[in-house]
Short mmCIF file of C-alpha atoms in Angstrom, two decimals:
data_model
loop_
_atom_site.label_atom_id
_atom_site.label_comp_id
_atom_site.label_asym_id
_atom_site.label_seq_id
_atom_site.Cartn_x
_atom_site.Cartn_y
_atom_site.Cartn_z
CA UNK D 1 78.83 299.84 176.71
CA UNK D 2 78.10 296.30 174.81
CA UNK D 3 78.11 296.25 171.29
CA UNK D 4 77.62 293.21 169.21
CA UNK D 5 78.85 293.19 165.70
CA UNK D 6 77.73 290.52 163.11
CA UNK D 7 80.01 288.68 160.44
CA UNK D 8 77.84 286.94 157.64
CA UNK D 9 78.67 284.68 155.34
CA UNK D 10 76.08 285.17 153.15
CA UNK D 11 77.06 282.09 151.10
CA UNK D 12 75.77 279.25 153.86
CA UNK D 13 73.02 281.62 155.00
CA UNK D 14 75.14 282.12 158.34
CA UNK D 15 76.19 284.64 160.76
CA UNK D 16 78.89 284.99 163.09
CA UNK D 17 79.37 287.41 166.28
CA UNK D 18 81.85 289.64 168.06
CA UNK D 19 80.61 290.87 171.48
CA UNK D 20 82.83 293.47 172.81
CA UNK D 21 82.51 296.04 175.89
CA UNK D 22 85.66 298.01 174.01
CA UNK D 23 88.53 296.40 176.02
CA UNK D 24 87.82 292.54 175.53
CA UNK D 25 85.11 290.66 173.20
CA UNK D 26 83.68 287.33 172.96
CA UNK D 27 83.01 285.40 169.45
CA UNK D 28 80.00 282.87 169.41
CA UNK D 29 80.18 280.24 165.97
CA UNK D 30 83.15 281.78 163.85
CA UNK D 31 83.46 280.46 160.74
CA UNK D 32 87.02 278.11 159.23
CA UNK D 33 87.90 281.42 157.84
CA UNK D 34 89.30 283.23 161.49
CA UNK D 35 90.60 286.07 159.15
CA UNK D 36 87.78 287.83 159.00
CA UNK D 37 86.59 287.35 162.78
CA UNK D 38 90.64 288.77 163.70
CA UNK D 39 89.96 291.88 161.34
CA UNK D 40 86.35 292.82 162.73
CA UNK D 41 88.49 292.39 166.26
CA UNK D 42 91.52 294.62 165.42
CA UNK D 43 88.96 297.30 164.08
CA UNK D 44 87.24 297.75 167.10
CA UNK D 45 90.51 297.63 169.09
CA UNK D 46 89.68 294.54 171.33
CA UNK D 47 91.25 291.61 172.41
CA UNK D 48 89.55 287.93 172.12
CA UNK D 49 89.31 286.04 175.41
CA UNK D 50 86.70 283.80 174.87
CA UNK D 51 84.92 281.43 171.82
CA UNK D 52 81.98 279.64 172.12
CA UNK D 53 80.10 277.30 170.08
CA UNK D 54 76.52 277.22 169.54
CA UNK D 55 76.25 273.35 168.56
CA UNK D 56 78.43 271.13 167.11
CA UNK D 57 77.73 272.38 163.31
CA UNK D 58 76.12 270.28 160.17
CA UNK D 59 76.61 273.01 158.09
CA UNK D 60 79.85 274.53 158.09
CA UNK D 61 83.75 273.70 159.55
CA UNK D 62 84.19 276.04 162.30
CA UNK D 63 86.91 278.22 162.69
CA UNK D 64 86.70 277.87 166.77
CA UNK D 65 89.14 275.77 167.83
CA UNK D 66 91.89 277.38 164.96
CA UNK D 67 90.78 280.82 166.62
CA UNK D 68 91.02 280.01 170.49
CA UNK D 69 94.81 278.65 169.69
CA UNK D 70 95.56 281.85 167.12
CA UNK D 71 94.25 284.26 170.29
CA UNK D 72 94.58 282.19 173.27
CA UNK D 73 91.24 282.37 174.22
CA UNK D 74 89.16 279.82 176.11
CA UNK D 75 87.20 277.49 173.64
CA UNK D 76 83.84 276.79 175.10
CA UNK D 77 81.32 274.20 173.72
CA UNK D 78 79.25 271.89 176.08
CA UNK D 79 80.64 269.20 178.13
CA UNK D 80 78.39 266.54 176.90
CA UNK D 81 79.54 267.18 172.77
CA UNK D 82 82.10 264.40 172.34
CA UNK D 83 85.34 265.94 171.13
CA UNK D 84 88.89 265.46 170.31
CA UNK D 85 90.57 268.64 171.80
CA UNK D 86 90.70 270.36 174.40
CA UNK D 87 87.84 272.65 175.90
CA UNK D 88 86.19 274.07 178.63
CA UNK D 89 82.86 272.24 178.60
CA UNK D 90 80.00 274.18 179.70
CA UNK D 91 76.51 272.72 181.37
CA UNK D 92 73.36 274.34 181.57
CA UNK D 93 73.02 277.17 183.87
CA UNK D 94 76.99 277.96 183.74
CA UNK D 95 77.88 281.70 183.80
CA UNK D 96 81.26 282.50 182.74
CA UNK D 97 82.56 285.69 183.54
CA UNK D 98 84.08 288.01 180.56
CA UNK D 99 84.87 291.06 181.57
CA UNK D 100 83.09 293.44 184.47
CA UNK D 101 80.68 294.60 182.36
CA UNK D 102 79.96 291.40 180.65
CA UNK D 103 78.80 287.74 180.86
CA UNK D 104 77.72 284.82 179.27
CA UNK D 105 74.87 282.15 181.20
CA UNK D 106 74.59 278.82 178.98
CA UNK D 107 70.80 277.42 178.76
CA UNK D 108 70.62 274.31 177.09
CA UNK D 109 68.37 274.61 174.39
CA UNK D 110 67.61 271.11 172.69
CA UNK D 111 66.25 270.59 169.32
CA UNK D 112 68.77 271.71 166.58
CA UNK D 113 70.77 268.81 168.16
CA UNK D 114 71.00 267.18 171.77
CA UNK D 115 73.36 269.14 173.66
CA UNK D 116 72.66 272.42 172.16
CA UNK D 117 73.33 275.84 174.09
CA UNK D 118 72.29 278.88 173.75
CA UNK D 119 73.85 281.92 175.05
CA UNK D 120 72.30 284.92 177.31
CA UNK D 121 74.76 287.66 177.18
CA UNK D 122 74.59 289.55 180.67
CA UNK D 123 75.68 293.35 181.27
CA UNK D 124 77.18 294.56 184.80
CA UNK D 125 73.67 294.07 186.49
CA UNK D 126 73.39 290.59 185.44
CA UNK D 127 70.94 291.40 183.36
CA UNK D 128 70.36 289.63 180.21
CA UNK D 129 70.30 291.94 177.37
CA UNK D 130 70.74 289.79 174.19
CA UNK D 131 71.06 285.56 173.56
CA UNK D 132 72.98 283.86 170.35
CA UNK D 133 70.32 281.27 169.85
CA UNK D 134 72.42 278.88 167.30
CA UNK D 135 70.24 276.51 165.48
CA UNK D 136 67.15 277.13 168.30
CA UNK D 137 65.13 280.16 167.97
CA UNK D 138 65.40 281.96 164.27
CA UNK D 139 63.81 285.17 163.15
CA UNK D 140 60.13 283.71 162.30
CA UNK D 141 61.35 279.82 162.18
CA UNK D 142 63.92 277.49 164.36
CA UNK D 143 66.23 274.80 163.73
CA UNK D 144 65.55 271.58 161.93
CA UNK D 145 65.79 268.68 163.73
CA UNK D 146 66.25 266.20 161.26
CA UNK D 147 70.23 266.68 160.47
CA UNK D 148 71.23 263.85 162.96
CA UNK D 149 69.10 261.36 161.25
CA UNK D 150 65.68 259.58 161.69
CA UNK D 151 66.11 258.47 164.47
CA UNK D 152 66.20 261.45 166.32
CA UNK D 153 64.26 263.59 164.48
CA UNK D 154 60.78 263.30 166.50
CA UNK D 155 62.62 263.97 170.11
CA UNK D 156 64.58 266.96 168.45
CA UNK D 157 61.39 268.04 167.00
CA UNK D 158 59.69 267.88 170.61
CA UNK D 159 62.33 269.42 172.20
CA UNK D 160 63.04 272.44 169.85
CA UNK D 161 59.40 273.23 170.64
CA UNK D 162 60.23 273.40 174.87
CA UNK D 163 63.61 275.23 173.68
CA UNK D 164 61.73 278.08 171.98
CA UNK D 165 59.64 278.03 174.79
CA UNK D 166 62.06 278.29 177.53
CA UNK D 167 63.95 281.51 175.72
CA UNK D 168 60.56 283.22 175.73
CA UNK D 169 60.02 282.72 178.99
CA UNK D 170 63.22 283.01 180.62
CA UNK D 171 64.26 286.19 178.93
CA UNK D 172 63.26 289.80 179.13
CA UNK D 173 61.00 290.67 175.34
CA UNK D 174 63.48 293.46 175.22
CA UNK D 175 66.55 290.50 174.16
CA UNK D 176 68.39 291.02 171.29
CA UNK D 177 67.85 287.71 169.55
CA UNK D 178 70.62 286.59 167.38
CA UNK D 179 70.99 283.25 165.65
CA UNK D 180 73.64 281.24 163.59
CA UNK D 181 71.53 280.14 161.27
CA UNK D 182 68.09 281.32 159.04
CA UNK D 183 69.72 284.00 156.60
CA UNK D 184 69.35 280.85 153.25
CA UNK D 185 70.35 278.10 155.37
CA UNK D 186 69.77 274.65 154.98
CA UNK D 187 69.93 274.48 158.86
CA UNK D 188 66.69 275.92 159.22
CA UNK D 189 63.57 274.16 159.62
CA UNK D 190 61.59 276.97 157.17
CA UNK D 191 61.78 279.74 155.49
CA UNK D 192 62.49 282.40 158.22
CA UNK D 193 61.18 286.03 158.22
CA UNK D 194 62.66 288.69 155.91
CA UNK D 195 64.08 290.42 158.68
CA UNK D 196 67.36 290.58 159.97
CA UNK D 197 67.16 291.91 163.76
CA UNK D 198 64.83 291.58 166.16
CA UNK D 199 63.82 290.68 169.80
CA UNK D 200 63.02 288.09 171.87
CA UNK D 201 59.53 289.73 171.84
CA UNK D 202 59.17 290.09 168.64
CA UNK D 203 59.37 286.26 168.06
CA UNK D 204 56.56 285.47 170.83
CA UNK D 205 54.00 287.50 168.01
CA UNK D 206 55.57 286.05 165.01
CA UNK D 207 57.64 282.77 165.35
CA UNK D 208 55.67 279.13 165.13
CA UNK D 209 57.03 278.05 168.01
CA UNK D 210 55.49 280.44 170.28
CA UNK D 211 52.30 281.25 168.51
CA UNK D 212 51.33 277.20 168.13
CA UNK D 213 50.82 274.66 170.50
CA UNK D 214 52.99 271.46 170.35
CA UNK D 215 51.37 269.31 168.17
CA UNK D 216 50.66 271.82 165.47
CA UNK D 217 53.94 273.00 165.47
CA UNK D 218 55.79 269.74 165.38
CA UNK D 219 52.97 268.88 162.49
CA UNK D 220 53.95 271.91 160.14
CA UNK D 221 57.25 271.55 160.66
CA UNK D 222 57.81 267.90 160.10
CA UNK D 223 55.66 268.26 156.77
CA UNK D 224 58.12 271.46 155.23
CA UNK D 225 61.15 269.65 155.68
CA UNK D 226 62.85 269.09 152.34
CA UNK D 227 66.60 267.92 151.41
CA UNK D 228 69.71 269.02 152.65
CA UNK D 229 72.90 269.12 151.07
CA UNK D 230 74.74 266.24 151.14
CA UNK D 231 77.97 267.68 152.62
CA UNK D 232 76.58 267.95 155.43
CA UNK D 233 77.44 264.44 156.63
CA UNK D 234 80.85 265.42 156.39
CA UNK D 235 80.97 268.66 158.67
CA UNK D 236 79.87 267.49 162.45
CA UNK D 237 82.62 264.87 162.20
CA UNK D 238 85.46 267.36 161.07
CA UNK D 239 83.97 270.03 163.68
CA UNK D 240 83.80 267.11 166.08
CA UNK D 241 88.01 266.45 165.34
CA UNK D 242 89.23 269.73 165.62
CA UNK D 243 89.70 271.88 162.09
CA UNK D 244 92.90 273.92 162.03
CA UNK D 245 93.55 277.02 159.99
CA UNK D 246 92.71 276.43 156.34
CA UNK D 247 95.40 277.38 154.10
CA UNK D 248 94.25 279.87 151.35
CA UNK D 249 97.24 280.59 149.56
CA UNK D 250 96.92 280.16 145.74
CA UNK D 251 96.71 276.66 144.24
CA UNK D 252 98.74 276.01 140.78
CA UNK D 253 97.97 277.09 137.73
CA UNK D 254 97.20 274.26 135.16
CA UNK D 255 97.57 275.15 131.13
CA UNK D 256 94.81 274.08 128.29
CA UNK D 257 96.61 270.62 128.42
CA UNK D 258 96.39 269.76 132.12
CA UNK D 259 92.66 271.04 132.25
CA UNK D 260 92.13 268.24 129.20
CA UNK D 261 93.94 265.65 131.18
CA UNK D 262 91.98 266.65 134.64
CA UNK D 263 88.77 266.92 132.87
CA UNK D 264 89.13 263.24 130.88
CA UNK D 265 90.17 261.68 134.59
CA UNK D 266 86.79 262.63 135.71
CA UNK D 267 88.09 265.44 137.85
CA UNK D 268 85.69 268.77 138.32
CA UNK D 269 87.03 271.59 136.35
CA UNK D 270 84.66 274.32 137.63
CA UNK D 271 83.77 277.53 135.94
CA UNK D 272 82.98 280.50 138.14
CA UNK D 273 81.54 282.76 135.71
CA UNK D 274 78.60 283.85 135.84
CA UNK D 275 75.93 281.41 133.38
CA UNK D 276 75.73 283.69 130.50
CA UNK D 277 79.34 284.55 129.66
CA UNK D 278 79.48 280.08 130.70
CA UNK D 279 77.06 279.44 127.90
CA UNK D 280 78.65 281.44 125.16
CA UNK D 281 81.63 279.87 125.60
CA UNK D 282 83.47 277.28 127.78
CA UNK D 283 85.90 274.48 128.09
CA UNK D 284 84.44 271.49 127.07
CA UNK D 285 83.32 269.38 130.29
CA UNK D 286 83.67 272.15 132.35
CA UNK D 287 81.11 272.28 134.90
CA UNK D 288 79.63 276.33 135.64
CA UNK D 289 79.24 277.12 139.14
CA UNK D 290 78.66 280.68 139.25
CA UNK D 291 80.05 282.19 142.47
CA UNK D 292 77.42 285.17 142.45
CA UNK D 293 75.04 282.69 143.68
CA UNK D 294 75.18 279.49 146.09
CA UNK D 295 78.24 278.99 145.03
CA UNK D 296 79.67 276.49 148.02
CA UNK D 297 76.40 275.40 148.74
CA UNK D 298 75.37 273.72 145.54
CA UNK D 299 78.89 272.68 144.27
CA UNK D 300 79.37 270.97 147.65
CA UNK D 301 75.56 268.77 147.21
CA UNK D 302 76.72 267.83 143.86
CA UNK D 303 80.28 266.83 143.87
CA UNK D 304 81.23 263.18 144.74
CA UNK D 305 83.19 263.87 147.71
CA UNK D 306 87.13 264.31 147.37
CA UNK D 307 86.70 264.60 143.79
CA UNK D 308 89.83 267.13 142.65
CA UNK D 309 88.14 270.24 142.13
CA UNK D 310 90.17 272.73 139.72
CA UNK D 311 88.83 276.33 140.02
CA UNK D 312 88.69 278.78 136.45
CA UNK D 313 87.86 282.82 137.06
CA UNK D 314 88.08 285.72 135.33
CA UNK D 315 90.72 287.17 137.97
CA UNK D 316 92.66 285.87 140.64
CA UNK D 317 90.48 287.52 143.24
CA UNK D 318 87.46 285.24 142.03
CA UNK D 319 89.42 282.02 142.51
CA UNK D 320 90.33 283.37 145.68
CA UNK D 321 87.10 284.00 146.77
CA UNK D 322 85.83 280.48 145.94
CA UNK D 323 88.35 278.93 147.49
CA UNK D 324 87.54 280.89 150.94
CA UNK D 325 84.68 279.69 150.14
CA UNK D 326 85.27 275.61 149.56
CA UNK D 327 87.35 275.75 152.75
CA UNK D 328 84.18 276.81 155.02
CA UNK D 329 82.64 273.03 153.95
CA UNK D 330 86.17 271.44 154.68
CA UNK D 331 87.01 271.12 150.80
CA UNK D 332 90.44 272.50 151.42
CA UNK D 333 93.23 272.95 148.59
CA UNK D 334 91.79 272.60 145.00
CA UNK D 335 93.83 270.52 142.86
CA UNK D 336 94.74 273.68 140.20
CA UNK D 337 93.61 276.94 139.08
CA UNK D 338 93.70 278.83 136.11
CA UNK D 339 92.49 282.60 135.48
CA UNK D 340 91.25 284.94 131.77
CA UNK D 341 88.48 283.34 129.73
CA UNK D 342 88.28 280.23 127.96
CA UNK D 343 90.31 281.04 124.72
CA UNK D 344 93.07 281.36 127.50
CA UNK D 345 91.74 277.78 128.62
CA UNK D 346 91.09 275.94 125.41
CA UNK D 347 91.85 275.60 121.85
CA UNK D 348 88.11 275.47 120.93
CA UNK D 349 85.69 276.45 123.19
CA UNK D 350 81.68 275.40 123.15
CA UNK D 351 78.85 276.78 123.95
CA UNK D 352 75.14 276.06 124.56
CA UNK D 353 71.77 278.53 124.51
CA UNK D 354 70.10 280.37 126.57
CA UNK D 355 66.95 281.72 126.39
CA UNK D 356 63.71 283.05 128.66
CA UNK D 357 60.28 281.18 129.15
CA UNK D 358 58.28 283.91 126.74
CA UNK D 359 61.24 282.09 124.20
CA UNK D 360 59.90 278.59 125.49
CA UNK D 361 55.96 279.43 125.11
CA UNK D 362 56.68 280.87 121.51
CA UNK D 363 58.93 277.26 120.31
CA UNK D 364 55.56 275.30 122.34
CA UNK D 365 53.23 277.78 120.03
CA UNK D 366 54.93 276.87 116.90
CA UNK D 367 54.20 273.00 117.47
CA UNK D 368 57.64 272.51 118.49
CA UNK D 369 57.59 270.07 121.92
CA UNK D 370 61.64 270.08 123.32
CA UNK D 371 61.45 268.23 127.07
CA UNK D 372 61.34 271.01 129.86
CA UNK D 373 63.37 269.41 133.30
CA UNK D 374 62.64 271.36 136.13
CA UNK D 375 64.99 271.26 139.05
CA UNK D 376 63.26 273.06 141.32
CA UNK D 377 62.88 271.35 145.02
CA UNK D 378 60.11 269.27 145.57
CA UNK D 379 58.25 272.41 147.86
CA UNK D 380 58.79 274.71 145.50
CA UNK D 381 57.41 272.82 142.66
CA UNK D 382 54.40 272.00 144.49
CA UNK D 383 53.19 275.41 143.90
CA UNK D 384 53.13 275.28 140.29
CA UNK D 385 54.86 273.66 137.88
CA UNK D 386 55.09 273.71 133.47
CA UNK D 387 53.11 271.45 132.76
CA UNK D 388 54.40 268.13 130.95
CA UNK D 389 58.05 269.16 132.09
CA UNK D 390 60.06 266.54 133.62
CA UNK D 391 61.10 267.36 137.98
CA UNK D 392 64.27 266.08 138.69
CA UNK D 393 65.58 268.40 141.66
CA UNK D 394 68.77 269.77 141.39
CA UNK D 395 70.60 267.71 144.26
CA UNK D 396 68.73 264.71 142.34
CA UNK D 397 70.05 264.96 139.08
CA UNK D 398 73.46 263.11 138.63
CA UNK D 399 72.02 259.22 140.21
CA UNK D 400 68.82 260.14 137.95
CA UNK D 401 70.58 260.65 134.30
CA UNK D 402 69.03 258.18 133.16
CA UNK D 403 65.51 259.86 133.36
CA UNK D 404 66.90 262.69 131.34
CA UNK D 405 65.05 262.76 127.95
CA UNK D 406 66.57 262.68 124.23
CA UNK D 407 66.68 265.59 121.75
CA UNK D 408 66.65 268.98 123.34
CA UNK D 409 66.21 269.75 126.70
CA UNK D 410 65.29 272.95 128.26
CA UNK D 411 65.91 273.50 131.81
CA UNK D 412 64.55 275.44 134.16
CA UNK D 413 64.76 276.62 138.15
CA UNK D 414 63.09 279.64 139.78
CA UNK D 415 65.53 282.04 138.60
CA UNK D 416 67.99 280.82 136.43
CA UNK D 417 71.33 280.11 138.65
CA UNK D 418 70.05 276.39 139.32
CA UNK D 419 69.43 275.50 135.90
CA UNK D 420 72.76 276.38 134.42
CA UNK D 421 74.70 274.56 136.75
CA UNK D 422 72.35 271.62 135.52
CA UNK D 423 72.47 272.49 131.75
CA UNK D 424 76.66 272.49 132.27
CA UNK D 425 76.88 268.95 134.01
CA UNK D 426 74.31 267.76 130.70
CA UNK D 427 75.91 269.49 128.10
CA UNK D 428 79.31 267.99 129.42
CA UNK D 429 77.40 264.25 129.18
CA UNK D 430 76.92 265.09 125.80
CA UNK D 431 72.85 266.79 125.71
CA UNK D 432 71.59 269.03 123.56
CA UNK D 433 70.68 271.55 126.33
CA UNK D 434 68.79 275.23 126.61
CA UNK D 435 69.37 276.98 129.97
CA UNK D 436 66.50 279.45 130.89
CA UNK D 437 67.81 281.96 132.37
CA UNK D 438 64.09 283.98 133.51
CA UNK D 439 62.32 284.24 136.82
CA UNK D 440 59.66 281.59 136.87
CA UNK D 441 56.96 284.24 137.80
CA UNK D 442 57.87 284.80 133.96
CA UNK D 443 56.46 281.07 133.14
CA UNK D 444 52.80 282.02 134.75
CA UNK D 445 52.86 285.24 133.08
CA UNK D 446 53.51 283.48 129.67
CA UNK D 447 50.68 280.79 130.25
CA UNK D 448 52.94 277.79 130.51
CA UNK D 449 52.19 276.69 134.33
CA UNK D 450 49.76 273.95 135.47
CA UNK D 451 47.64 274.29 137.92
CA UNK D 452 48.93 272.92 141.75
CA UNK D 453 46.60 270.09 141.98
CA UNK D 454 48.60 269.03 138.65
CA UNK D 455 51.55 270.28 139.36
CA UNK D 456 51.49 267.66 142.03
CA UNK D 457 50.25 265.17 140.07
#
């Protein structure tokens, strides 16, 4: 019997898969991380043979190539991605043999990039009974097309229509469906549906691009596209060269003076704590990148790359976390690490307020008017918005410090993990900052949204 087992990494929005028929197992899209992919193997008692790649990734370093060599399995990616290493490259139509009871078929599935493949997994009859879709077909969504640049974009676009299409068509509604990507990330097109398993069949009654013809689907989807992070531009060219294992072991620690001296070169000293124990008290120019949330994903937009990034937890197992972390986006050895709380860090440390948006209507009520910078995304924003605040997204907001106001500023996101990263790179540039730390269906209940029409305005 086939079973499929799923590794997230809930951190990129991603997933990973083992396929196994109990003697011998298959991995499509591990992540740099292989330790976790060998684990989930050596659990269920099966030996790796065979990794294949989805797509040449935008999101993420890959762990393939590191785990074919740790294994020896046979690394297979299509023939027409242009690599440094060696691989077996695989064309459209291809069927490669895993086991008795098990096969793979390649279909080339265009959209997410140009020489995307997605993979039917066959049983003994030759029957398909499940397909890891990559960056094509997502639970309620697909793939953007837009991560190779403008000038692609409207052929992708066109294509990951036909893609969609051809999985419908060419396999049984009864399909397993799983994809790479569409669990929070930035690789898909739109939001994708809450759900986490499905079918084939399911999607041809749910997803966009088989309940819309062309043009309406390549209209919706061009319009939702939004920003992605800016590490991306880094990741097909390291997945394109070959990533070896990342080493994880510990980085130095660094005492109160060399966090000074790293913090004055313009080096990131980043706080992992989560924003409220940051705000009470921190080391001064210390930026807080809490790793309960997006914590790779939003410290990898925002850093000028190969900045030295020095890591500060409560524990060792929280630096160790975000540095498993760092090494899935190819940021591989921070430059120091130091663990316990910021008396530990720092003779003196500082602190800035936090507060909820029934504390922000009650300062607007007393005839009080502090700037409000909301760093939503554009799409969210659209939907409501305080009104008179000041949008700066996120991902915006260190080329646009100049637009920040004087006096106080109170910042604000949809839930509060957003705007404390923000208030912590502005209170380290010297503002007088309050980080709201509320859901933002909290600002309509307390009267302080606009309507859309001028929320857009």
């Amino acid at each position: 019997m086939i079973e499929i087992l799923t590794i997230e990494t809930t951190g990129l929005g991603d997933r990973s898969y083992l396929a196994h028929d109990g003697r011998v197992a298959l991995v499509v899209d591990p992540q740099r991380d292989i330790d976790r992919v060998l684990a989930v193997a050596a659990d269920a008692g099966v030996t790796i043979t065979h990794v294949f790649e989805t797509h040449i990734h935008n999101d993420y370093v890959t762990g393939g190539l590191a785990l074919a060599r740790a294994t020896g399995a046979a690394y297979l990616l299509s023939a027409d991605d242009d690599v440094a290493f060696e691989r077996t490259g695989l064309h459209d139509g291809d069927v490669v043999t895993i086991s008795p009871d098990m096969a793979v078929k390649a279909l080339h599935t265009p959209g997410h990039t140009h020489t995307h493949l997605s993979y039917a997994l066959l049983d003994a009859a030759a029957d398909p009974i499940a397909v890891f879709s990559g960056g094509s077909l997502l639970f309620g969504a697909t793939g953007r097309p837009d991560l190779l640049g403008p000038d692609h974009t409207d052929t992708l676009v066109h294509a990951q229509w036909h893609s969609a299409r051809r999985l419908a068509t060419e396999l049984p509604d009864a399909a397993t469906l799983h994809p790479t990507h569409g669990f929070g990330s930035f690789c898909s097109a739109s939001a994708t549906a809450s759900g986490t398993a499905g079918t084939v069949g399911d999607e041809t009654r749910a997803n966009p691009a088989l309940t819309l013809d062309e043009e309406h689907y390549v209209r919706d989807l061009l319009a939702g596209l939004d920003a992605f992070p800016a590490y991306y531009a880094h990741m097909a060219p390291a997945n394109s060269a070959g990533p070896d294992t990342p080493d994880l072991t510990p980085p130095a620690v660094a005492d109160a003076g060399e966090l000074r001296r790293r913090i004055d070169a313009g080096e990131w000293v980043v706080d992992l704590r989560d924003g409220t124990a940051f705000a009470a008290g921190h080391v001064a120019g210390s930026i807080n990148v809490g790793l309960t949330g997006q914590f790779v994903t939003y410290l990898g937009w925002l850093i000028p790359w190969g900045t030295p990034i020095t890591l500060l937890g409560d524990t060792a197992v929280q630096v160790a976390d975000a540095q498993r972390e760092l090494v899935r986006v190819g940021i591989d050895r921070p430059a120091a690490m130091a663990t316990g709380g910021p008396t530990d860090w720092t003779g003196t440390p500082v602190s800035f307020r936090r507060a909820t948006f029934t504390d922000l209507a009650a300062v607007l009520a007393a005839g009080d008017d502090p700037a409000v910078l909301d760093v939503r995304r554009t799409p969210e924003r659209a939907t409501a918005a305080i009104a008179g605040s000041v949008h700066i997204p996120i991902h915006e907001i260190l080329t646009r410090l100049d637009e920040i106001p004087a006096g106080p500023v109170w910042v604000h996101c949809a839930g509060g993990y957003r705007a404390s990263i923000v208030a912590s790179l502005l209170h380290a540039r010297g503002h007088d900052v309050v980080a709201v730390d509320d859901d933002f269906t909290q600002a309509v209940a307390a009267g302080l949204t606009a309507t859309t029409d001028r929320a857009a305005a």
